[in-house]
PDB file of C-alpha atoms and ligand atoms in Angstrom:
ATOM      1  CA  MET A1344      35.793  -0.123  -6.254  1.00 84.00           C
ATOM      2  CA  TYR A1345      32.115  -0.708  -5.304  1.00 93.00           C
ATOM      3  CA  ASN A1346      30.474  -0.225  -1.923  1.00 96.00           C
ATOM      4  CA  ASP A1347      28.442  -2.919  -0.128  1.00 97.00           C
ATOM      5  CA  LYS A1348      25.073  -1.525  -1.199  1.00 97.00           C
ATOM      6  CA  VAL A1349      26.059  -1.572  -4.878  1.00 97.00           C
ATOM      7  CA  MET A1350      27.379  -5.129  -4.530  1.00 96.00           C
ATOM      8  CA  ASP A1351      24.213  -6.181  -2.735  1.00 97.00           C
ATOM      9  CA  HIS A1352      21.897  -4.802  -5.431  1.00 97.00           C
ATOM     10  CA  PHE A1353      24.133  -6.389  -8.079  1.00 95.00           C
ATOM     11  CA  MET A1354      24.060  -9.833  -6.431  1.00 94.00           C
ATOM     12  CA  ASN A1355      20.356  -9.668  -5.497  1.00 97.00           C
ATOM     13  CA  PRO A1356      18.729  -7.172  -7.842  1.00 97.00           C
ATOM     14  CA  HIS A1357      15.129  -6.119  -7.173  1.00 98.00           C
ATOM     15  CA  ASN A1358      12.424  -5.860  -9.847  1.00 98.00           C
ATOM     16  CA  VAL A1359      14.151  -7.824 -12.601  1.00 98.00           C
ATOM     17  CA  GLY A1360      12.039  -8.771 -15.612  1.00 98.00           C
ATOM     18  CA  GLU A1361       9.298  -7.414 -17.783  1.00 98.00           C
ATOM     19  CA  ILE A1362       5.718  -6.593 -16.782  1.00 98.00           C
ATOM     20  CA  GLU A1363       3.118  -8.246 -19.012  1.00 96.00           C
ATOM     21  CA  ASN A1364       0.466  -5.760 -20.168  1.00 96.00           C
ATOM     22  CA  ALA A1365       2.542  -2.870 -18.797  1.00 98.00           C
ATOM     23  CA  ASP A1366       1.049   0.623 -18.992  1.00 98.00           C
ATOM     24  CA  GLY A1367       4.356   2.007 -20.214  1.00 98.00           C
ATOM     25  CA  VAL A1368       7.567   0.509 -21.594  1.00 98.00           C
ATOM     26  CA  GLY A1369      10.749   2.472 -22.198  1.00 98.00           C
ATOM     27  CA  THR A1370      14.148   1.550 -23.589  1.00 98.00           C
ATOM     28  CA  TYR A1371      17.384   3.479 -23.687  1.00 97.00           C
ATOM     29  CA  GLY A1372      20.780   2.655 -25.186  1.00 96.00           C
ATOM     30  CA  SER A1373      23.975   4.151 -23.806  1.00 95.00           C
ATOM     31  CA  PRO A1374      26.116   6.017 -26.316  1.00 93.00           C
ATOM     32  CA  VAL A1375      29.102   5.372 -24.025  1.00 93.00           C
ATOM     33  CA  CYS A1376      29.116   1.581 -23.797  1.00 95.00           C
ATOM     34  CA  GLY A1377      26.346   0.418 -26.152  1.00 95.00           C
ATOM     35  CA  ASP A1378      24.333  -1.234 -23.376  1.00 97.00           C
ATOM     36  CA  MET A1379      20.531  -1.209 -23.447  1.00 96.00           C
ATOM     37  CA  MET A1380      17.984  -0.911 -20.644  1.00 98.00           C
ATOM     38  CA  GLN A1381      14.259  -1.662 -20.746  1.00 98.00           C
ATOM     39  CA  ILE A1382      11.903  -0.522 -17.997  1.00 98.00           C
ATOM     40  CA  SER A1383       8.208  -1.377 -17.824  1.00 98.00           C
ATOM     41  CA  ILE A1384       5.731   0.197 -15.423  1.00 98.00           C
ATOM     42  CA  THR A1385       2.126  -0.138 -14.343  1.00 98.00           C
ATOM     43  CA  VAL A1386       0.219   2.990 -13.309  1.00 98.00           C
ATOM     44  CA  GLU A1387      -2.989   3.351 -11.312  1.00 97.00           C
ATOM     45  CA  ASP A1388      -4.593   6.689 -10.390  1.00 96.00           C
ATOM     46  CA  ASP A1389      -1.460   8.529 -11.532  1.00 96.00           C
ATOM     47  CA  LYS A1390       0.758   6.400  -9.228  1.00 98.00           C
ATOM     48  CA  ILE A1391       3.419   3.908 -10.334  1.00 98.00           C
ATOM     49  CA  THR A1392       2.308   0.599  -8.816  1.00 98.00           C
ATOM     50  CA  ASP A1393       5.008  -1.642 -10.281  1.00 98.00           C
ATOM     51  CA  ALA A1394       8.262  -1.373 -12.234  1.00 98.00           C
ATOM     52  CA  LYS A1395      10.629  -3.942 -13.682  1.00 98.00           C
ATOM     53  CA  PHE A1396      13.886  -3.728 -15.621  1.00 98.00           C
ATOM     54  CA  LYS A1397      15.789  -5.846 -18.136  1.00 97.00           C
ATOM     55  CA  THR A1398      19.347  -5.256 -19.233  1.00 96.00           C
ATOM     56  CA  PHE A1399      22.437  -6.941 -20.589  1.00 96.00           C
ATOM     57  CA  GLY A1400      24.449  -4.092 -19.058  1.00 97.00           C
ATOM     58  CA  CYS A1401      27.085  -4.132 -16.353  1.00 97.00           C
ATOM     59  CA  GLY A1402      26.893  -4.479 -12.578  1.00 96.00           C
ATOM     60  CA  SER A1403      26.494  -0.724 -12.123  1.00 97.00           C
ATOM     61  CA  ALA A1404      23.565  -0.663 -14.536  1.00 97.00           C
ATOM     62  CA  ILE A1405      21.939  -3.556 -12.664  1.00 97.00           C
ATOM     63  CA  ALA A1406      22.464  -1.982  -9.233  1.00 98.00           C
ATOM     64  CA  SER A1407      21.228   1.426 -10.440  1.00 98.00           C
ATOM     65  CA  SER A1408      18.057  -0.006 -11.992  1.00 98.00           C
ATOM     66  CA  SER A1409      17.418  -2.107  -8.934  1.00 98.00           C
ATOM     67  CA  VAL A1410      17.364   0.919  -6.596  1.00 98.00           C
ATOM     68  CA  ALA A1411      15.739   3.221  -9.159  1.00 98.00           C
ATOM     69  CA  THR A1412      12.779   0.877  -9.697  1.00 98.00           C
ATOM     70  CA  ASP A1413      12.468   0.502  -5.912  1.00 98.00           C
ATOM     71  CA  MET A1414      12.387   4.295  -5.641  1.00 98.00           C
ATOM     72  CA  ILE A1415       9.703   4.946  -8.274  1.00 98.00           C
ATOM     73  CA  ILE A1416       7.254   2.286  -7.086  1.00 98.00           C
ATOM     74  CA  GLY A1417       4.704   4.302  -5.091  1.00 98.00           C
ATOM     75  CA  MET A1418       5.674   7.637  -6.649  1.00 98.00           C
ATOM     76  CA  THR A1419       3.283   9.715  -8.730  1.00 98.00           C
ATOM     77  CA  ILE A1420       4.172  10.199 -12.396  1.00 98.00           C
ATOM     78  CA  ASP A1421       5.269  13.771 -11.640  1.00 97.00           C
ATOM     79  CA  GLU A1422       7.524  12.681  -8.790  1.00 98.00           C
ATOM     80  CA  ALA A1423       9.118   9.986 -10.966  1.00 98.00           C
ATOM     81  CA  LEU A1424       9.741  12.503 -13.755  1.00 97.00           C
ATOM     82  CA  GLU A1425      11.652  14.659 -11.289  1.00 97.00           C
ATOM     83  CA  LEU A1426      13.885  11.818 -10.111  1.00 97.00           C
ATOM     84  CA  THR A1427      17.479  12.644 -11.006  1.00 96.00           C
ATOM     85  CA  ASN A1428      20.424  10.515 -11.802  1.00 95.00           C
ATOM     86  CA  LYS A1429      22.185  12.051  -8.818  1.00 97.00           C
ATOM     87  CA  GLN A1430      19.431  10.839  -6.476  1.00 98.00           C
ATOM     88  CA  ILE A1431      19.792   7.299  -7.843  1.00 98.00           C
ATOM     89  CA  ILE A1432      23.559   7.388  -7.246  1.00 98.00           C
ATOM     90  CA  ASN A1433      23.072   8.856  -3.746  1.00 98.00           C
ATOM     91  CA  GLU A1434      20.609   6.085  -2.922  1.00 97.00           C
ATOM     92  CA  LEU A1435      23.309   3.600  -3.954  1.00 97.00           C
ATOM     93  CA  GLY A1436      25.819   5.319  -1.695  1.00 97.00           C
ATOM     94  CA  GLY A1437      27.909   6.413  -4.674  1.00 97.00           C
ATOM     95  CA  LEU A1438      29.395   4.969  -7.858  1.00 96.00           C
ATOM     96  CA  PRO A1439      32.933   5.258  -9.260  1.00 95.00           C
ATOM     97  CA  ALA A1440      33.079   8.236 -11.666  1.00 94.00           C
ATOM     98  CA  VAL A1441      33.768   5.995 -14.692  1.00 94.00           C
ATOM     99  CA  LYS A1442      30.544   4.073 -13.960  1.00 96.00           C
ATOM    100  CA  VAL A1443      28.155   7.019 -13.612  1.00 96.00           C
ATOM    101  CA  HIS A1444      27.089   6.602 -17.254  1.00 96.00           C
ATOM    102  CA  CYS A1445      25.541   3.233 -16.321  1.00 96.00           C
ATOM    103  CA  SER A1446      23.094   4.830 -13.890  1.00 96.00           C
ATOM    104  CA  VAL A1447      21.957   7.156 -16.677  1.00 96.00           C
ATOM    105  CA  LEU A1448      20.459   4.099 -18.400  1.00 97.00           C
ATOM    106  CA  ALA A1449      17.988   3.565 -15.552  1.00 96.00           C
ATOM    107  CA  ASP A1450      17.138   7.264 -15.382  1.00 96.00           C
ATOM    108  CA  HIS A1451      16.460   7.625 -19.127  1.00 98.00           C
ATOM    109  CA  ALA A1452      14.590   4.323 -19.458  1.00 98.00           C
ATOM    110  CA  ILE A1453      12.240   5.367 -16.618  1.00 98.00           C
ATOM    111  CA  LYS A1454      11.512   8.672 -18.365  1.00 98.00           C
ATOM    112  CA  SER A1455      10.993   6.830 -21.635  1.00 98.00           C
ATOM    113  CA  ALA A1456       8.518   4.420 -19.970  1.00 98.00           C
ATOM    114  CA  ILE A1457       6.593   7.388 -18.541  1.00 98.00           C
ATOM    115  CA  TYR A1458       6.422   9.088 -21.971  1.00 98.00           C
ATOM    116  CA  ASP A1459       5.170   5.817 -23.423  1.00 98.00           C
ATOM    117  CA  TYR A1460       2.468   5.711 -20.738  1.00 98.00           C
ATOM    118  CA  ALA A1461       1.563   9.365 -21.333  1.00 96.00           C
ATOM    119  CA  GLN A1462       1.260   8.833 -25.086  1.00 96.00           C
ATOM    120  CA  LYS A1463      -1.097   5.906 -24.563  1.00 93.00           C
ATOM    121  CA  THR A1464      -3.411   7.775 -22.179  1.00 88.00           C
TER     122      THR A1464
ATOM    123  CA  MET B 206      20.680  -7.995 -30.504  1.00 84.00           C
ATOM    124  CA  TYR B 207      22.541 -11.047 -29.144  1.00 94.00           C
ATOM    125  CA  ASN B 208      22.685 -14.555 -30.611  1.00 97.00           C
ATOM    126  CA  ASP B 209      21.804 -17.734 -28.682  1.00 97.00           C
ATOM    127  CA  LYS B 210      25.410 -18.654 -27.929  1.00 97.00           C
ATOM    128  CA  VAL B 211      26.115 -15.231 -26.387  1.00 97.00           C
ATOM    129  CA  MET B 212      22.908 -15.457 -24.324  1.00 96.00           C
ATOM    130  CA  ASP B 213      23.799 -18.973 -23.222  1.00 97.00           C
ATOM    131  CA  HIS B 214      27.295 -17.997 -22.041  1.00 97.00           C
ATOM    132  CA  PHE B 215      25.794 -14.951 -20.308  1.00 95.00           C
ATOM    133  CA  MET B 216      23.143 -16.985 -18.474  1.00 94.00           C
ATOM    134  CA  ASN B 217      25.468 -19.911 -17.669  1.00 97.00           C
ATOM    135  CA  PRO B 218      29.006 -18.574 -17.778  1.00 97.00           C
ATOM    136  CA  HIS B 219      31.901 -21.037 -17.570  1.00 98.00           C
ATOM    137  CA  ASN B 220      34.976 -20.586 -15.374  1.00 98.00           C
ATOM    138  CA  VAL B 221      33.656 -17.844 -13.106  1.00 98.00           C
ATOM    139  CA  GLY B 222      35.726 -17.015 -10.022  1.00 98.00           C
ATOM    140  CA  GLU B 223      39.303 -16.728  -8.919  1.00 98.00           C
ATOM    141  CA  ILE B 224      41.908 -19.500  -8.712  1.00 98.00           C
ATOM    142  CA  GLU B 225      43.596 -19.730  -5.326  1.00 96.00           C
ATOM    143  CA  ASN B 226      47.383 -19.902  -5.643  1.00 96.00           C
ATOM    144  CA  ALA B 227      47.150 -19.076  -9.337  1.00 98.00           C
ATOM    145  CA  ASP B 228      50.369 -19.098 -11.379  1.00 98.00           C
ATOM    146  CA  GLY B 229      49.355 -15.852 -13.056  1.00 98.00           C
ATOM    147  CA  VAL B 230      46.744 -13.164 -12.412  1.00 98.00           C
ATOM    148  CA  GLY B 231      45.939 -10.358 -14.836  1.00 98.00           C
ATOM    149  CA  THR B 232      43.553  -7.432 -14.694  1.00 97.00           C
ATOM    150  CA  TYR B 233      42.464  -4.992 -17.348  1.00 97.00           C
ATOM    151  CA  GLY B 234      40.187  -1.960 -17.236  1.00 95.00           C
ATOM    152  CA  SER B 235      38.300  -0.775 -20.297  1.00 94.00           C
ATOM    153  CA  PRO B 236      38.855   2.869 -21.267  1.00 92.00           C
ATOM    154  CA  VAL B 237      35.440   2.787 -23.018  1.00 91.00           C
ATOM    155  CA  CYS B 238      33.092   1.810 -20.204  1.00 94.00           C
ATOM    156  CA  GLY B 239      35.288   1.653 -17.083  1.00 94.00           C
ATOM    157  CA  ASP B 240      34.670  -2.044 -16.470  1.00 95.00           C
ATOM    158  CA  MET B 241      37.386  -4.280 -15.022  1.00 95.00           C
ATOM    159  CA  MET B 242      38.245  -7.884 -15.761  1.00 97.00           C
ATOM    160  CA  GLN B 243      40.427 -10.236 -13.715  1.00 98.00           C
ATOM    161  CA  ILE B 244      41.696 -13.533 -15.099  1.00 98.00           C
ATOM    162  CA  SER B 245      43.705 -16.073 -13.131  1.00 98.00           C
ATOM    163  CA  ILE B 246      45.471 -19.076 -14.636  1.00 98.00           C
ATOM    164  CA  THR B 247      47.359 -22.175 -13.579  1.00 98.00           C
ATOM    165  CA  VAL B 248      50.184 -23.438 -15.793  1.00 98.00           C
ATOM    166  CA  GLU B 249      51.859 -26.846 -15.908  1.00 97.00           C
ATOM    167  CA  ASP B 250      54.641 -27.792 -18.344  1.00 96.00           C
ATOM    168  CA  ASP B 251      53.986 -24.644 -20.352  1.00 96.00           C
ATOM    169  CA  LYS B 252      50.291 -25.498 -20.733  1.00 98.00           C
ATOM    170  CA  ILE B 253      47.349 -23.587 -19.242  1.00 98.00           C
ATOM    171  CA  THR B 254      45.552 -26.118 -17.059  1.00 98.00           C
ATOM    172  CA  ASP B 255      42.883 -23.838 -15.600  1.00 98.00           C
ATOM    173  CA  ALA B 256      41.512 -20.314 -16.035  1.00 98.00           C
ATOM    174  CA  LYS B 257      38.881 -18.319 -14.204  1.00 98.00           C
ATOM    175  CA  PHE B 258      37.478 -14.815 -14.612  1.00 98.00           C
ATOM    176  CA  LYS B 259      35.851 -12.194 -12.390  1.00 97.00           C
ATOM    177  CA  THR B 260      34.097  -9.074 -13.624  1.00 96.00           C
ATOM    178  CA  PHE B 261      31.430  -6.540 -12.800  1.00 95.00           C
ATOM    179  CA  GLY B 262      31.118  -5.925 -16.543  1.00 96.00           C
ATOM    180  CA  CYS B 263      28.204  -6.389 -18.925  1.00 97.00           C
ATOM    181  CA  GLY B 264      26.715  -9.461 -20.560  1.00 96.00           C
ATOM    182  CA  SER B 265      29.103  -9.225 -23.509  1.00 97.00           C
ATOM    183  CA  ALA B 266      32.120  -9.088 -21.204  1.00 97.00           C
ATOM    184  CA  ILE B 267      30.817 -12.139 -19.330  1.00 97.00           C
ATOM    185  CA  ALA B 268      30.072 -14.149 -22.488  1.00 98.00           C
ATOM    186  CA  SER B 269      33.454 -13.239 -24.030  1.00 98.00           C
ATOM    187  CA  SER B 270      35.411 -14.254 -20.935  1.00 98.00           C
ATOM    188  CA  SER B 271      33.397 -17.443 -20.635  1.00 98.00           C
ATOM    189  CA  VAL B 272      34.364 -18.635 -24.135  1.00 98.00           C
ATOM    190  CA  ALA B 273      37.862 -17.154 -23.969  1.00 98.00           C
ATOM    191  CA  THR B 274      38.728 -19.039 -20.776  1.00 98.00           C
ATOM    192  CA  ASP B 275      37.255 -22.221 -22.306  1.00 98.00           C
ATOM    193  CA  MET B 276      39.500 -21.662 -25.339  1.00 98.00           C
ATOM    194  CA  ILE B 277      42.782 -21.130 -23.474  1.00 98.00           C
ATOM    195  CA  ILE B 278      42.421 -24.096 -21.113  1.00 98.00           C
ATOM    196  CA  GLY B 279      44.648 -26.736 -22.737  1.00 98.00           C
ATOM    197  CA  MET B 280      46.581 -24.234 -24.856  1.00 98.00           C
ATOM    198  CA  THR B 281      50.305 -23.654 -24.504  1.00 98.00           C
ATOM    199  CA  ILE B 282      51.399 -20.206 -23.331  1.00 97.00           C
ATOM    200  CA  ASP B 283      52.482 -19.350 -26.882  1.00 97.00           C
ATOM    201  CA  GLU B 284      49.158 -20.395 -28.359  1.00 98.00           C
ATOM    202  CA  ALA B 285      47.266 -18.347 -25.763  1.00 98.00           C
ATOM    203  CA  LEU B 286      49.425 -15.288 -26.509  1.00 97.00           C
ATOM    204  CA  GLU B 287      48.417 -15.573 -30.160  1.00 97.00           C
ATOM    205  CA  LEU B 288      44.691 -15.727 -29.410  1.00 97.00           C
ATOM    206  CA  THR B 289      43.033 -12.685 -30.947  1.00 96.00           C
ATOM    207  CA  ASN B 290      39.986 -10.745 -30.008  1.00 95.00           C
ATOM    208  CA  LYS B 291      38.551 -11.648 -33.402  1.00 97.00           C
ATOM    209  CA  GLN B 292      38.823 -15.372 -32.619  1.00 98.00           C
ATOM    210  CA  ILE B 293      36.976 -14.856 -29.336  1.00 98.00           C
ATOM    211  CA  ILE B 294      34.157 -13.026 -31.148  1.00 98.00           C
ATOM    212  CA  ASN B 295      34.038 -15.697 -33.865  1.00 98.00           C
ATOM    213  CA  GLU B 296      33.781 -18.410 -31.228  1.00 97.00           C
ATOM    214  CA  LEU B 297      30.799 -16.499 -29.806  1.00 97.00           C
ATOM    215  CA  GLY B 298      29.202 -16.369 -33.239  1.00 97.00           C
ATOM    216  CA  GLY B 299      29.534 -12.588 -33.356  1.00 97.00           C
ATOM    217  CA  LEU B 300      28.854  -9.547 -31.181  1.00 96.00           C
ATOM    218  CA  PRO B 301      27.084  -6.281 -32.052  1.00 95.00           C
ATOM    219  CA  ALA B 302      29.691  -3.725 -33.191  1.00 94.00           C
ATOM    220  CA  VAL B 303      29.043  -1.429 -30.182  1.00 94.00           C
ATOM    221  CA  LYS B 304      29.860  -4.335 -27.841  1.00 96.00           C
ATOM    222  CA  VAL B 305      33.152  -5.460 -29.386  1.00 95.00           C
ATOM    223  CA  HIS B 306      35.048  -3.353 -26.818  1.00 95.00           C
ATOM    224  CA  CYS B 307      33.773  -5.755 -24.115  1.00 95.00           C
ATOM    225  CA  SER B 308      35.539  -8.759 -25.626  1.00 95.00           C
ATOM    226  CA  VAL B 309      38.800  -6.812 -25.509  1.00 96.00           C
ATOM    227  CA  LEU B 310      38.638  -7.058 -21.706  1.00 97.00           C
ATOM    228  CA  ALA B 311      38.978 -10.856 -21.839  1.00 96.00           C
ATOM    229  CA  ASP B 312      41.737 -10.706 -24.434  1.00 96.00           C
ATOM    230  CA  HIS B 313      43.845  -8.146 -22.540  1.00 97.00           C
ATOM    231  CA  ALA B 314      43.308  -9.734 -19.118  1.00 98.00           C
ATOM    232  CA  ILE B 315      44.500 -13.109 -20.489  1.00 98.00           C
ATOM    233  CA  LYS B 316      47.671 -11.508 -21.853  1.00 98.00           C
ATOM    234  CA  SER B 317      48.171  -9.712 -18.548  1.00 98.00           C
ATOM    235  CA  ALA B 318      47.813 -13.007 -16.619  1.00 98.00           C
ATOM    236  CA  ILE B 319      50.394 -14.631 -18.906  1.00 98.00           C
ATOM    237  CA  TYR B 320      52.847 -11.732 -18.400  1.00 97.00           C
ATOM    238  CA  ASP B 321      52.320 -12.090 -14.650  1.00 98.00           C
ATOM    239  CA  TYR B 322      53.118 -15.801 -14.931  1.00 98.00           C
ATOM    240  CA  ALA B 323      56.168 -15.119 -17.088  1.00 96.00           C
ATOM    241  CA  GLN B 324      57.519 -12.546 -14.632  1.00 96.00           C
ATOM    242  CA  LYS B 325      57.202 -15.000 -11.760  1.00 93.00           C
ATOM    243  CA  THR B 326      59.012 -17.841 -13.534  1.00 88.00           C
TER     244      THR B 326
HETATM  245  S1  LIG C2778      29.211  -0.241 -18.885  1.00 79.45           S
HETATM  246 FE1  LIG C2778      27.390  -0.336 -20.042  1.00 79.45          FE
HETATM  247  S2  LIG C2778      25.892  -0.141 -18.560  1.00 79.45           S
HETATM  248 FE2  LIG C2778      27.668  -0.112 -17.403  1.00 79.45          FE
END
């Protein structure tokens, strides 16, 4: 059901946790499954320098957030805002159709963390 | 959102894995979130002597299967068939309403493992 890259990011997820004194923190809850995702970021000179995620969600949510946080670290705020759910899934090498809603958690929580950062600055 | 017992079973789940040469193996896929659950059991003299679960599902699915497998080990087949989803949630000390569908995975996969056992014997 899941490819090797998804399994790998599920077994050894990157960027798990919560950044203390983050510049932006975003949460998003899935209307499909009820799972929550929190993403915290630090920003310097308009660039995302660190990102971490926390979730009680499923393996697909974990794998998606693992690659998505990897992807946004080093991006500018504008680049991260343009990141699509489809790009996250492509980076993972695909997800089963019934599990696409899990990757939406990462996508929305990133946007929410950026809005939180923007509101503060 | 989650009580200490749920968090504890999520962080340190019991009975994770797959029993080799199991007497019964059951799988169930949730129509809500698309997650799958596999439960394997060994049976001796009509009693469940071991149970293990495997899932890519969320924290609630993991915690529910952890307590549910604990509960059925030592039960007779008839007792395990009577186990309800409500009893699993009670044993966990409760689950948020949006996450009740996750505990159904454990419940249905147990029944499916018992049917598999019954068909073989
Ligand atoms: S099923 Fe809820 S995040 Fe995947």
